[in-house]
GROMACS .gro file of C-alpha atoms in nm:
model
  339
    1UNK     CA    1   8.030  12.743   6.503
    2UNK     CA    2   8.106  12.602   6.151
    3UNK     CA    3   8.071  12.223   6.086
    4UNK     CA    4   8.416  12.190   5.996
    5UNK     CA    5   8.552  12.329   6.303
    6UNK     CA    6   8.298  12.126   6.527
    7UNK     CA    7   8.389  11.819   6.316
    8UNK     CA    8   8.741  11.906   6.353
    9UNK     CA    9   8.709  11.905   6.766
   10UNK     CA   10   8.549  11.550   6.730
   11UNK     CA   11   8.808  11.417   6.518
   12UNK     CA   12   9.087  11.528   6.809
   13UNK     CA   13   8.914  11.372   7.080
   14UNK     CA   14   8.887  11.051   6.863
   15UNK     CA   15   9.229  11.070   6.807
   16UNK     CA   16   9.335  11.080   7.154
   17UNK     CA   17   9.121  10.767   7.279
   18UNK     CA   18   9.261  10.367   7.289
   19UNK     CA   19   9.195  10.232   6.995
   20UNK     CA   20   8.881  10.098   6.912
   21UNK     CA   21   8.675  10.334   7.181
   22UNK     CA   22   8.395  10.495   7.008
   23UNK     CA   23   8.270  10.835   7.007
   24UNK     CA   24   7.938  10.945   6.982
   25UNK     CA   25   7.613  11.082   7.209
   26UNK     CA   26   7.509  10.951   7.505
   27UNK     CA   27   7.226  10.713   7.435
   28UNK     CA   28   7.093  10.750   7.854
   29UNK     CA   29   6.871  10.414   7.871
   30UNK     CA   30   7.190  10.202   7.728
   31UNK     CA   31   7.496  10.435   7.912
   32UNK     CA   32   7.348  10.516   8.247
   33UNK     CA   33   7.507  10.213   8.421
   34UNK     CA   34   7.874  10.305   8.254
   35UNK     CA   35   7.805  10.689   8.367
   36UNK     CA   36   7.762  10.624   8.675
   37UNK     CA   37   8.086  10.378   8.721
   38UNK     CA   38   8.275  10.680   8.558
   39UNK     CA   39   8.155  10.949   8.778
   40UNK     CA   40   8.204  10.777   9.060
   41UNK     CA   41   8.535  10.668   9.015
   42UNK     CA   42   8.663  10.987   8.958
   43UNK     CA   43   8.503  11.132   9.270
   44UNK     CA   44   8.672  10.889   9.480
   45UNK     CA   45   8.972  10.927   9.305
   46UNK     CA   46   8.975  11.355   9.390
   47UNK     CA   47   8.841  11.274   9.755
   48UNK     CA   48   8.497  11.392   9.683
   49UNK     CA   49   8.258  11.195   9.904
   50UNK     CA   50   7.906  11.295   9.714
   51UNK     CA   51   7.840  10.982   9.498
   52UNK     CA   52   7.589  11.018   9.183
   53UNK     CA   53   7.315  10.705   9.129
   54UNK     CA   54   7.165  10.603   8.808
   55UNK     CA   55   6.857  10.805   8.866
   56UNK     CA   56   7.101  11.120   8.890
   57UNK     CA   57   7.225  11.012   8.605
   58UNK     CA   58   6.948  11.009   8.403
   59UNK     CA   59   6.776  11.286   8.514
   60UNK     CA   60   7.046  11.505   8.395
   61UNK     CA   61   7.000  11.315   8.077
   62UNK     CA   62   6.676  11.369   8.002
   63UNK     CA   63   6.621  11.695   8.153
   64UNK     CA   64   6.388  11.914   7.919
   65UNK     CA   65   6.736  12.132   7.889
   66UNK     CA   66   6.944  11.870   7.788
   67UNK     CA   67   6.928  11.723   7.399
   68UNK     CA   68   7.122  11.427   7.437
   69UNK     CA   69   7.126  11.357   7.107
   70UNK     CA   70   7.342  11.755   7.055
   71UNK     CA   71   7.445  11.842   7.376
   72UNK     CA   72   7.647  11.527   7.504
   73UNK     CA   73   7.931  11.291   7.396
   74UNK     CA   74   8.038  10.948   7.546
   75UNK     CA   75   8.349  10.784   7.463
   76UNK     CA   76   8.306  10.433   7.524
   77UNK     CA   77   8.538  10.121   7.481
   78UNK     CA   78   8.493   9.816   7.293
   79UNK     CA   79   8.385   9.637   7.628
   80UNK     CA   80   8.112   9.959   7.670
   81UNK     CA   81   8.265  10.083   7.986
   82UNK     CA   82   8.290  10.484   7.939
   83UNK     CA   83   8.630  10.636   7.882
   84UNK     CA   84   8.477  11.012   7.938
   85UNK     CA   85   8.158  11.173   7.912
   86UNK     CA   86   8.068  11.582   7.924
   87UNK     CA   87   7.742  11.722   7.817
   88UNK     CA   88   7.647  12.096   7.805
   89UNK     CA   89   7.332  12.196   8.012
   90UNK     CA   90   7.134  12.496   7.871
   91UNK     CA   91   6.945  12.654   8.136
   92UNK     CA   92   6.613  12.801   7.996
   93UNK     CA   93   6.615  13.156   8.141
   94UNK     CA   94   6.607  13.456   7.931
   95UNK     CA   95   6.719  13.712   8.165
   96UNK     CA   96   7.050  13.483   8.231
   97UNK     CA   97   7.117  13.291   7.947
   98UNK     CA   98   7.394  13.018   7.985
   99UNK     CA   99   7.497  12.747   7.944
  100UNK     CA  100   7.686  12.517   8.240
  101UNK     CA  101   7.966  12.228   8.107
  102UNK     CA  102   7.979  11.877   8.257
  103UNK     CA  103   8.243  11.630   8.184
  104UNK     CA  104   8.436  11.346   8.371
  105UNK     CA  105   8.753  11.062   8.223
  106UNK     CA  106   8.801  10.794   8.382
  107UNK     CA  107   9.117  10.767   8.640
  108UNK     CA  108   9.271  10.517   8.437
  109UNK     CA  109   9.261  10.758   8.098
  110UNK     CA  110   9.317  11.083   8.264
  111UNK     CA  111   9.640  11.306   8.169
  112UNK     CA  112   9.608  11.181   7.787
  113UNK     CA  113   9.430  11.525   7.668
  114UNK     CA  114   9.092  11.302   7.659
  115UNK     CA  115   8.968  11.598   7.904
  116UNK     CA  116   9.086  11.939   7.711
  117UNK     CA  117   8.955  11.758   7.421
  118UNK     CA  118   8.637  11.745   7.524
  119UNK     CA  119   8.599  12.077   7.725
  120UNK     CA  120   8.718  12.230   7.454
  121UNK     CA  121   8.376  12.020   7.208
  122UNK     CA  122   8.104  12.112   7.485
  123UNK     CA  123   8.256  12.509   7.524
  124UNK     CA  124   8.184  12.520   7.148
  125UNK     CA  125   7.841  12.341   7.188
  126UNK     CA  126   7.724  12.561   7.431
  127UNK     CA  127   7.856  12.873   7.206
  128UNK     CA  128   7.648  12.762   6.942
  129UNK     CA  129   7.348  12.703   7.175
  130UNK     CA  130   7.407  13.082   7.295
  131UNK     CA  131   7.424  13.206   6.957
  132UNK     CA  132   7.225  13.542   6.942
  133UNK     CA  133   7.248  13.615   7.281
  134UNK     CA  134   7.497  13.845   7.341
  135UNK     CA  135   7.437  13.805   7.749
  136UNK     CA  136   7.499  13.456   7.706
  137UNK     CA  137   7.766  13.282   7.954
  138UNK     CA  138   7.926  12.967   7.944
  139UNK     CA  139   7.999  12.794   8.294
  140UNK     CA  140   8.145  12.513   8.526
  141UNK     CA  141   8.128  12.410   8.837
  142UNK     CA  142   8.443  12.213   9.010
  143UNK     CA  143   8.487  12.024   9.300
  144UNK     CA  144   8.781  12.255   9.534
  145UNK     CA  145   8.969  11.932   9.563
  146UNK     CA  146   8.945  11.845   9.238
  147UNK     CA  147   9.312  12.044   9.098
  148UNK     CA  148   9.375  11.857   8.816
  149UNK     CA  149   8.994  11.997   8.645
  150UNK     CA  150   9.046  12.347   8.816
  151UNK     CA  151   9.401  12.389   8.657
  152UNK     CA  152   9.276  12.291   8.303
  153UNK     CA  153   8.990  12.521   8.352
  154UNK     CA  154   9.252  12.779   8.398
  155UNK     CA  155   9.441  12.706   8.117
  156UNK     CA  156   9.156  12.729   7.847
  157UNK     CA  157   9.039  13.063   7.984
  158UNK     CA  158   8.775  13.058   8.218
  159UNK     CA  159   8.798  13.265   8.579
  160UNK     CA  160   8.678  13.174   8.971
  161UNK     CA  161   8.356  13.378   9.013
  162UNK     CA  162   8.175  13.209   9.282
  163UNK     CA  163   8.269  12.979   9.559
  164UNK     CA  164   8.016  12.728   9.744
  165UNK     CA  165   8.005  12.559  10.042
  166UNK     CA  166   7.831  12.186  10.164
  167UNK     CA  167   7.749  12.155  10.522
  168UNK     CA  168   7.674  11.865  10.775
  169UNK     CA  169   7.490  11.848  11.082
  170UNK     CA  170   7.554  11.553  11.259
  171UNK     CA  171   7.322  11.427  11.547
  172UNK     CA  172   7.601  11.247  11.737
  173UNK     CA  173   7.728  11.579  11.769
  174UNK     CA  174   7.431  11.805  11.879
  175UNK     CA  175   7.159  11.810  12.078
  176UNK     CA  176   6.773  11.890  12.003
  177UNK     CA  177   6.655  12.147  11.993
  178UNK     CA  178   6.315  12.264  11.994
  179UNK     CA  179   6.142  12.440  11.680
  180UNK     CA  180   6.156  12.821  11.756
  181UNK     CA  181   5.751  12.967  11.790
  182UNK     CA  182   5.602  13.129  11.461
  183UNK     CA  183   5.468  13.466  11.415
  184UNK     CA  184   5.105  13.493  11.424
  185UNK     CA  185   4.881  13.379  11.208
  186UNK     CA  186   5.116  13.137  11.022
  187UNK     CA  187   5.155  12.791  11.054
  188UNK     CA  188   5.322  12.464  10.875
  189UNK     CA  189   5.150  12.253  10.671
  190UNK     CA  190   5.299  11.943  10.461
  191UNK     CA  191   5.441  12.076  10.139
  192UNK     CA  192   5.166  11.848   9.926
  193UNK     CA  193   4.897  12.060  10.087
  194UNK     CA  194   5.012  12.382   9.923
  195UNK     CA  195   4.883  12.431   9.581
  196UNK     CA  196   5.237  12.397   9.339
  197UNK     CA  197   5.208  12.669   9.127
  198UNK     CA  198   5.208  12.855   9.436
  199UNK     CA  199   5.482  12.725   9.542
  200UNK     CA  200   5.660  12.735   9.200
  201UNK     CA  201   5.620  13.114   9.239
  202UNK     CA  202   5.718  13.149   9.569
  203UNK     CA  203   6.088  13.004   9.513
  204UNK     CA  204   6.091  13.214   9.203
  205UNK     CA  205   6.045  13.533   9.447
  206UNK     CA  206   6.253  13.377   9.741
  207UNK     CA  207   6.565  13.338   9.490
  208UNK     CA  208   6.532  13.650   9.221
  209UNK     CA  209   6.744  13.830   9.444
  210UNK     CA  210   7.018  13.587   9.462
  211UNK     CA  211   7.336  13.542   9.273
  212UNK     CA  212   7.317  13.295   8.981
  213UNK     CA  213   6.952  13.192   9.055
  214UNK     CA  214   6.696  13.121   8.777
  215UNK     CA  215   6.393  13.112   8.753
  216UNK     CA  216   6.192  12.781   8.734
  217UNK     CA  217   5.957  12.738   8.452
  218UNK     CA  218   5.620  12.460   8.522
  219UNK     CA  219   5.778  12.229   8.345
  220UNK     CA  220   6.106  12.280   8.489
  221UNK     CA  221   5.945  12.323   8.853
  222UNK     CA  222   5.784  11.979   8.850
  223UNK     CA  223   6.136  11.811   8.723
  224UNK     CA  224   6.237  11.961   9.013
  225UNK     CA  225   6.010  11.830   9.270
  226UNK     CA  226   5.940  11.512   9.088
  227UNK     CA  227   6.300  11.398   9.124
  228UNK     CA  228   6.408  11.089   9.260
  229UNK     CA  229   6.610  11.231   9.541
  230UNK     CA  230   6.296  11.461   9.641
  231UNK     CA  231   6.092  11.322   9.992
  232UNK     CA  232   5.789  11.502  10.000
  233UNK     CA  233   5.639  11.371  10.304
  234UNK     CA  234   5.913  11.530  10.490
  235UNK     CA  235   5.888  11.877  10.292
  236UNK     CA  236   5.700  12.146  10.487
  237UNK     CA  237   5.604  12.485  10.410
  238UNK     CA  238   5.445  12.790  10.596
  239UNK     CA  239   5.139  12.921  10.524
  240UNK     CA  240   4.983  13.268  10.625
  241UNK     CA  241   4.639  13.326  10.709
  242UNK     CA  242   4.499  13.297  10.376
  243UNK     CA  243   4.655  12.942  10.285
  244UNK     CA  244   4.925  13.173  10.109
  245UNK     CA  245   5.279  12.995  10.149
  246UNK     CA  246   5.518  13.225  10.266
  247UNK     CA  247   5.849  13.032  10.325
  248UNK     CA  248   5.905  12.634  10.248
  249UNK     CA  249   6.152  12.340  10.252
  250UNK     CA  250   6.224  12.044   9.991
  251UNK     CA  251   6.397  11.772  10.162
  252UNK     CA  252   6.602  11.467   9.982
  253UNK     CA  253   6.795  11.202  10.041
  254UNK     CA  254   7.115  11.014   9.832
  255UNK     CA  255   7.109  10.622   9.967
  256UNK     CA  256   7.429  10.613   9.711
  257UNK     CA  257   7.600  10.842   9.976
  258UNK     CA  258   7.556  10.653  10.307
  259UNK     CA  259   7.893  10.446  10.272
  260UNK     CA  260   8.099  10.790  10.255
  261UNK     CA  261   7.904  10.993  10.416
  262UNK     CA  262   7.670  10.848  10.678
  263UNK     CA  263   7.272  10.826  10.632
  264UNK     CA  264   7.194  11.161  10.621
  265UNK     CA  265   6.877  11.381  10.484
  266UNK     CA  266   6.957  11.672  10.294
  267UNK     CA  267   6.749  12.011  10.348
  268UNK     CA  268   6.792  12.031   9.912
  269UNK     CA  269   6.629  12.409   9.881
  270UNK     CA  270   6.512  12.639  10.168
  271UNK     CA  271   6.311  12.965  10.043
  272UNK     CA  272   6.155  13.272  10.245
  273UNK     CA  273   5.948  13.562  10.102
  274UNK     CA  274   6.124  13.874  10.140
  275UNK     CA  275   5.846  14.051  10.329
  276UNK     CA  276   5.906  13.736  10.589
  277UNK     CA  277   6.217  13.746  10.620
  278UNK     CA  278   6.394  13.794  10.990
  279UNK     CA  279   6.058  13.631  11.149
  280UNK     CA  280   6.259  13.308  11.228
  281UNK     CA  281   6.063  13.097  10.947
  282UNK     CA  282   6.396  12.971  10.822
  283UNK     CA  283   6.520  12.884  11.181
  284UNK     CA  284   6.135  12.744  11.218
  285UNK     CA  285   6.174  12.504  10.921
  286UNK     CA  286   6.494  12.398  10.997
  287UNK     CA  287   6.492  12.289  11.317
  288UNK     CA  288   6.169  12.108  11.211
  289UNK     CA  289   6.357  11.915  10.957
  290UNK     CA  290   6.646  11.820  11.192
  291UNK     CA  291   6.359  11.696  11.460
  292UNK     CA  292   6.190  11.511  11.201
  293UNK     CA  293   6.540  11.333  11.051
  294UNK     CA  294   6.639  11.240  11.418
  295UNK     CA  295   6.300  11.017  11.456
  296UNK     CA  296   6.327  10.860  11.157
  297UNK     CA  297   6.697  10.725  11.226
  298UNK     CA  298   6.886  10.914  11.022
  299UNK     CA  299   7.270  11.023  11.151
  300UNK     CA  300   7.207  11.433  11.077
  301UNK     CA  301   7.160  11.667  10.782
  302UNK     CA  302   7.325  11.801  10.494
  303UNK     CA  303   7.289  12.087  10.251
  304UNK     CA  304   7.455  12.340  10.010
  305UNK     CA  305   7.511  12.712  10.044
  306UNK     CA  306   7.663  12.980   9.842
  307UNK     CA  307   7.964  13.088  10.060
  308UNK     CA  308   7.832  13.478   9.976
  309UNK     CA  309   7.463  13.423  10.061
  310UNK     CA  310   7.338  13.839  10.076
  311UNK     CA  311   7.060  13.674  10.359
  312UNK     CA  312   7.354  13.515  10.549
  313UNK     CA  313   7.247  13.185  10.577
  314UNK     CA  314   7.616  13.064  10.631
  315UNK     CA  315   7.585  13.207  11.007
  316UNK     CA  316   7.225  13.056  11.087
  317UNK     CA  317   7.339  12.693  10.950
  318UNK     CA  318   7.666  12.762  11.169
  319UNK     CA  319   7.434  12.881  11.469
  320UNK     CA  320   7.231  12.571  11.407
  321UNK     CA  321   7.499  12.363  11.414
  322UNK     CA  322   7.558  12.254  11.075
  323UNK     CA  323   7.942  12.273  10.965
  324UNK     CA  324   8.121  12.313  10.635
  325UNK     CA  325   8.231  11.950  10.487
  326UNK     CA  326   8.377  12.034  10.139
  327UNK     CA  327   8.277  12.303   9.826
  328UNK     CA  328   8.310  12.366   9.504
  329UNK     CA  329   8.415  12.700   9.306
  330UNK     CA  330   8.227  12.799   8.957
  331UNK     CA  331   8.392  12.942   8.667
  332UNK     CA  332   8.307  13.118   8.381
  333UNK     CA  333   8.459  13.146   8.122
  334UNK     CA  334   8.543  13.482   7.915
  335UNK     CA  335   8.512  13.864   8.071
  336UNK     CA  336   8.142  13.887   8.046
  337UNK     CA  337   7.982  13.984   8.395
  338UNK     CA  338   7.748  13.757   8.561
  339UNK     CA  339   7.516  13.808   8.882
   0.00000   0.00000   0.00000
């Protein structure tokens, strides 16, 4: 995009902020705090119970995708508290190139423009970051109660492709139920015991097949796994006779979330080889990770889905007792096709 049209973007986001806000990148060590009073406002203010903490924060900041000092914009006011953020994330895939927009304003500065203004500065960021690669899609993800970002989505172009899905299982509500037998030959072992690169391209196999997945690099594998929310000694994975994992389980928790939504683990990513799957490993590792969450005092389980898994995972969390809580619907926008 041409510096005078990205300069001219800047300038009308300026121009709609109180005066003597500032706009310029997020600087994560010194804005984290003010982030994470933002974003968590505005949740509560659209009913969404899913809280962010400053460790969320800032690994979304620092993310080896992310280059604060390009990809993201604060506005902040005079007293440092943030006015709006939005940052665009460039996920490192070549197959799928895009690039997914983030960006929240404050309650109190909402229906000024502040947010056009700014989706309209990280759409042209992530254009230029997509430059020469004509596959390239630009996306964003919305909270389904959230109307007021859905309708200005709308409005500047981009389309519902995808609609997704978070689910609870609450102990007070179920009863235990013992892990279903494995086939023979495999067992579980804790996830540290399998070797990570392994495991790195195990998930890469479990998810090629699925929509919108991509693939994890090393270094964006161990972000993964090293992430704040990530509990390892409750992560499991199955291993065939050969020490070769065949399905596996990353489990995390959000202490930020416990005053709207209960203390509950979440089962973050669930994966299954292909040539394993319809064995009951899934069902296996599950039912594992509720047992284990119900001894360690937690009030149940939560996790995401894509509403139009292909391996229908909807029904075995539904069969397992797990119901659906909230979503959130991705757009995209343009005409180009996306899978």
């Amino acid at each position: 995009m041409p510096m005078k049209s990205h300069e001219l973007l800047l300038e009308k986001v300026q121009e709609l902020l109180p005066l003597g806000a500032v706009l310029r990148p997020v600087q994560p060590e010194m804005d984290v705090a003010a982030l994470v009073e933002l974003v968590n406002a505005d949740s509560a203010h659209v009913g969404n119970p899913i809280r962010d903490s400053v460790d969320d924060i800032m690994e979304e900041l620092t993310h080896s995708d992310v280059d604060a000092a390009r990809d993201t914009l604060i506005a902040a006011a005079p007293d440092g508290t943030a006015i709006g953020f939005a940052f665009a994330n460039h996920v490192s895939n070549p197959e799928k190139p895009r690039v997914f927009l983030f960006g929240r304003v404050h309650p109190a500065h909402q229906g000024r423009g502040i947010g056009r203004a700014l989706l309209r500065w990280t759409k042209a960021r992530a254009e230029e970051i997509l430059d020469g690669h004509p596959r390239g899609t630009v996306q964003v993800q919305n909270f389904e109660g959230d109307a007021r970002a859905r309708r200005l989505c709308e409005s500047e172009g981009a389309r519902a492709i995808r609609w997704f899905a978070e689910m609870a299982h609450k102990f007070a509500e179920t009863r235990e139920e013992a892990a279903a037998p494995l086939p023979a030959g495999l067992r579980v072992v804790p996830y540290e015991e399998v070797n990570t690169e392994q495991l790195r391209l195990l998930h890469n196999h479990c998810f090629a097949d699925h929509w919108g997945s991509a693939a994890f690099t090393e270094v964006t594998w161990r972000e993964r796994i090293e992430a704040s929310s990530v509990r390892m000694a409750a992560s499991e994975a199955v291993i065939d006779e050969h020490g070769v994992p065949v399905a596996y389980q990353i489990s995390e928790e959000f202490p930020q979330d416990v005053e709207t939504l209960g203390n509950l683990r979440w089962l973050g990513t669930l994966g299954v080889h292909r040539a394993h799957r319809g064995k009951g490993l899934a069902t296996h590792l599950i039912q594992r990770h509720l047992s284990q969450a119900r001894r360690e005092g937690f009030e149940g389980s939560m996790l995401g889905v894509d509403s139009d898994s292909l391996t229908g995972a909807n029904a075995l969390y539904e069969r397992l007792g797990y119901k659906r809580l909230q979503g959130s619907v991705r757009y995209i926008f343009g005409d180009a096709d996306f899978s």
